[in-house]
Amino acid sequence: MNQSDFLKVVLPFKDKVFRLAKRLLVSTEEAEDATQELFYKLWKSKEKIADYNNVEAFAMTMTKNYCYDRLKSKQASNLTLVHSNYKEKNTSLDKKLEYQDSVNQVHKLIENLPEQQKIIIQLRDIEEYDFEEICKMVNMKPTAVRVALSRARKTIREELIKKHNYGVS
């Protein structure tokens, strides 16, 4: 497999790999490093890529495993929390602050979920993978994935309702 063929296979899911890494590692720099490391590993084993039924699912699984290893390592204590800024044009300052607050709240709630739920909600609701692909990536049965996703969504919904109704954070 030459470089051009390799890029045609892996570039379509590059952003998804980055977003998953960022969800798990939080830091943009760490996520960029993880993405680069993943593509380096894929390039080293480029001759085996054709053997995989779904290269994207394989890459997402590799990303998840790499991020977990990274978080378990001694260097994990050096990871820093960085929040993304979402900007929209033609929106009043009040609305921008409200949107930013809502986005930050949802990010915080996702970060506080158990690891399994955090990954599943990232893959399903943000990356929009179907259940079959998620099951392969996280090595779980479809029922277990659906239950974990349902629990994650319920937790987020309940916490948002509490915050909006009672101002509890």
Coordinates of C-alpha atoms in Angstrom, one line a residue:
M1 CA 0.0 0.0 0.0
N2 CA 1.5 3.3 -1.0
Q3 CA 1.1 6.7 0.7
S4 CA -1.7 7.9 -1.5
D5 CA -3.8 4.7 -0.9
F6 CA -3.1 4.9 2.8
L7 CA -4.3 8.5 3.1
K8 CA -7.5 7.7 1.1
V9 CA -8.3 5.0 3.7
V10 CA -7.4 6.9 6.9
L11 CA -8.1 10.6 6.3
P12 CA -11.9 10.3 6.3
F13 CA -12.0 9.4 10.0
K14 CA -9.1 11.5 11.2
D15 CA -11.3 14.0 12.9
K16 CA -13.3 11.3 14.7
V17 CA -10.1 9.8 16.1
F18 CA -9.1 13.3 17.3
R19 CA -12.5 14.0 19.0
L20 CA -12.5 10.6 20.8
A21 CA -8.9 11.2 22.0
K22 CA -9.9 14.7 23.1
R23 CA -12.9 13.4 25.0
L24 CA -10.7 10.9 26.9
L25 CA -7.6 13.0 27.4
V26 CA -9.3 16.4 27.6
S27 CA -6.1 18.3 26.4
T28 CA -6.0 19.3 22.8
E29 CA -2.3 18.8 22.7
E30 CA -2.5 15.3 24.1
A31 CA -5.3 14.5 21.7
E32 CA -3.2 15.7 18.8
D33 CA -0.3 13.5 20.0
A34 CA -2.6 10.5 20.3
T35 CA -3.9 11.0 16.8
Q36 CA -0.5 11.3 15.4
E37 CA 0.7 8.2 17.3
L38 CA -2.3 6.3 16.0
F39 CA -1.7 7.2 12.4
Y40 CA 2.0 6.3 12.8
K41 CA 1.1 2.9 14.1
L42 CA -1.4 2.4 11.2
W43 CA 1.3 3.4 8.7
K44 CA 3.8 0.9 10.2
S45 CA 1.2 -1.8 9.7
K46 CA -0.2 -0.5 6.4
E47 CA 0.2 -3.9 4.7
K48 CA -2.2 -5.4 7.2
I49 CA -4.9 -2.7 6.8
A50 CA -6.6 -4.5 3.9
D51 CA -7.2 -7.5 6.3
Y52 CA -9.5 -5.5 8.5
N53 CA -13.2 -5.4 7.7
N54 CA -13.7 -1.9 9.1
V55 CA -10.5 0.1 9.4
E56 CA -12.3 3.0 11.0
A57 CA -13.6 0.8 13.9
F58 CA -10.2 -0.7 14.3
A59 CA -8.6 2.8 14.5
M60 CA -11.2 4.0 17.1
T61 CA -10.5 0.9 19.2
M62 CA -6.8 1.6 18.9
T63 CA -7.4 5.2 19.9
K64 CA -9.4 4.2 22.9
N65 CA -6.8 1.8 24.1
Y66 CA -3.9 4.2 23.5
C67 CA -5.8 6.9 25.5
Y68 CA -6.4 4.5 28.4
D69 CA -2.8 3.5 28.4
R70 CA -1.8 7.2 28.4
L71 CA -4.1 8.0 31.3
K72 CA -2.7 5.1 33.3
S73 CA 0.9 6.1 32.7
K74 CA 2.9 8.2 35.1
Q75 CA 2.7 11.2 32.7
A76 CA -1.1 11.3 33.2
S77 CA -0.6 13.5 36.1
N78 CA 0.7 16.1 33.7
L79 CA -2.4 16.2 31.7
T80 CA -4.2 19.6 31.9
L81 CA -7.8 20.6 31.6
V82 CA -8.5 22.8 28.6
H83 CA -11.9 24.0 27.6
S84 CA -12.9 24.6 24.0
N85 CA -14.5 27.9 23.0
Y86 CA -17.4 27.7 20.7
K87 CA -18.1 30.9 18.7
E88 CA -21.1 31.8 16.7
K89 CA -21.6 35.0 14.6
N90 CA -24.5 37.3 15.0
T91 CA -25.5 36.1 18.4
S92 CA -25.9 38.4 21.4
L93 CA -23.4 38.2 24.2
D94 CA -26.1 36.9 26.6
K95 CA -26.9 34.1 24.2
K96 CA -23.3 33.3 23.6
L97 CA -22.7 33.0 27.3
E98 CA -25.8 30.9 27.8
Y99 CA -24.8 28.5 25.0
Q100 CA -21.2 28.3 26.3
D101 CA -22.5 27.6 29.7
S102 CA -24.8 24.8 28.4
V103 CA -22.0 23.3 26.3
N104 CA -19.6 23.4 29.2
Q105 CA -22.1 21.8 31.5
V106 CA -22.8 18.9 29.2
H107 CA -19.0 18.4 28.7
K108 CA -18.6 18.3 32.5
L109 CA -21.4 15.9 32.9
I110 CA -20.0 13.6 30.2
E111 CA -16.6 13.8 31.9
N112 CA -18.1 12.7 35.2
L113 CA -19.8 9.6 33.7
P114 CA -18.2 6.2 34.2
E115 CA -15.5 5.5 31.5
Q116 CA -17.6 3.0 29.6
Q117 CA -20.6 5.3 29.4
K118 CA -18.3 8.2 28.5
I119 CA -16.9 6.3 25.5
I120 CA -20.3 5.0 24.4
I121 CA -22.0 8.4 24.4
Q122 CA -19.0 9.9 22.6
L123 CA -19.1 7.2 19.9
R124 CA -22.9 7.2 19.5
D125 CA -24.1 10.8 20.1
I126 CA -21.1 12.8 18.9
E127 CA -19.3 10.5 16.4
E128 CA -22.7 9.0 15.3
Y129 CA -21.5 5.4 14.9
D130 CA -24.2 2.7 14.7
F131 CA -24.6 0.2 17.5
E132 CA -23.0 -2.7 15.6
E133 CA -19.8 -0.7 15.2
I134 CA -19.8 0.5 18.8
C135 CA -20.2 -3.1 20.0
K136 CA -17.1 -4.1 18.1
M137 CA -15.1 -1.1 19.3
V138 CA -15.9 -1.6 23.0
N139 CA -16.2 -5.4 22.9
M140 CA -19.7 -5.4 24.4
K141 CA -23.1 -7.0 23.4
P142 CA -25.7 -4.7 21.8
T143 CA -28.0 -4.8 24.8
A144 CA -25.2 -3.8 27.1
V145 CA -24.3 -0.9 24.8
R146 CA -27.9 0.3 24.7
V147 CA -28.2 0.1 28.4
A148 CA -25.0 2.0 29.0
L149 CA -26.0 4.7 26.5
S150 CA -29.5 5.0 28.1
R151 CA -28.0 5.4 31.5
A152 CA -25.5 8.0 30.4
R153 CA -28.2 10.0 28.7
K154 CA -30.5 9.7 31.7
T155 CA -27.8 10.9 34.0
I156 CA -27.0 13.9 31.8
R157 CA -30.7 14.7 31.4
E158 CA -31.4 14.5 35.2
E159 CA -28.4 16.7 36.0
L160 CA -29.4 19.3 33.4
I161 CA -33.0 19.4 34.7
K162 CA -31.7 19.8 38.3
K163 CA -29.4 22.7 37.2
H164 CA -32.1 24.5 35.2
N165 CA -34.9 24.0 37.7
Y166 CA -33.0 24.5 40.9
G167 CA -29.7 26.1 40.0
V168 CA -27.8 23.2 41.4
S169 CA -24.5 22.4 39.7

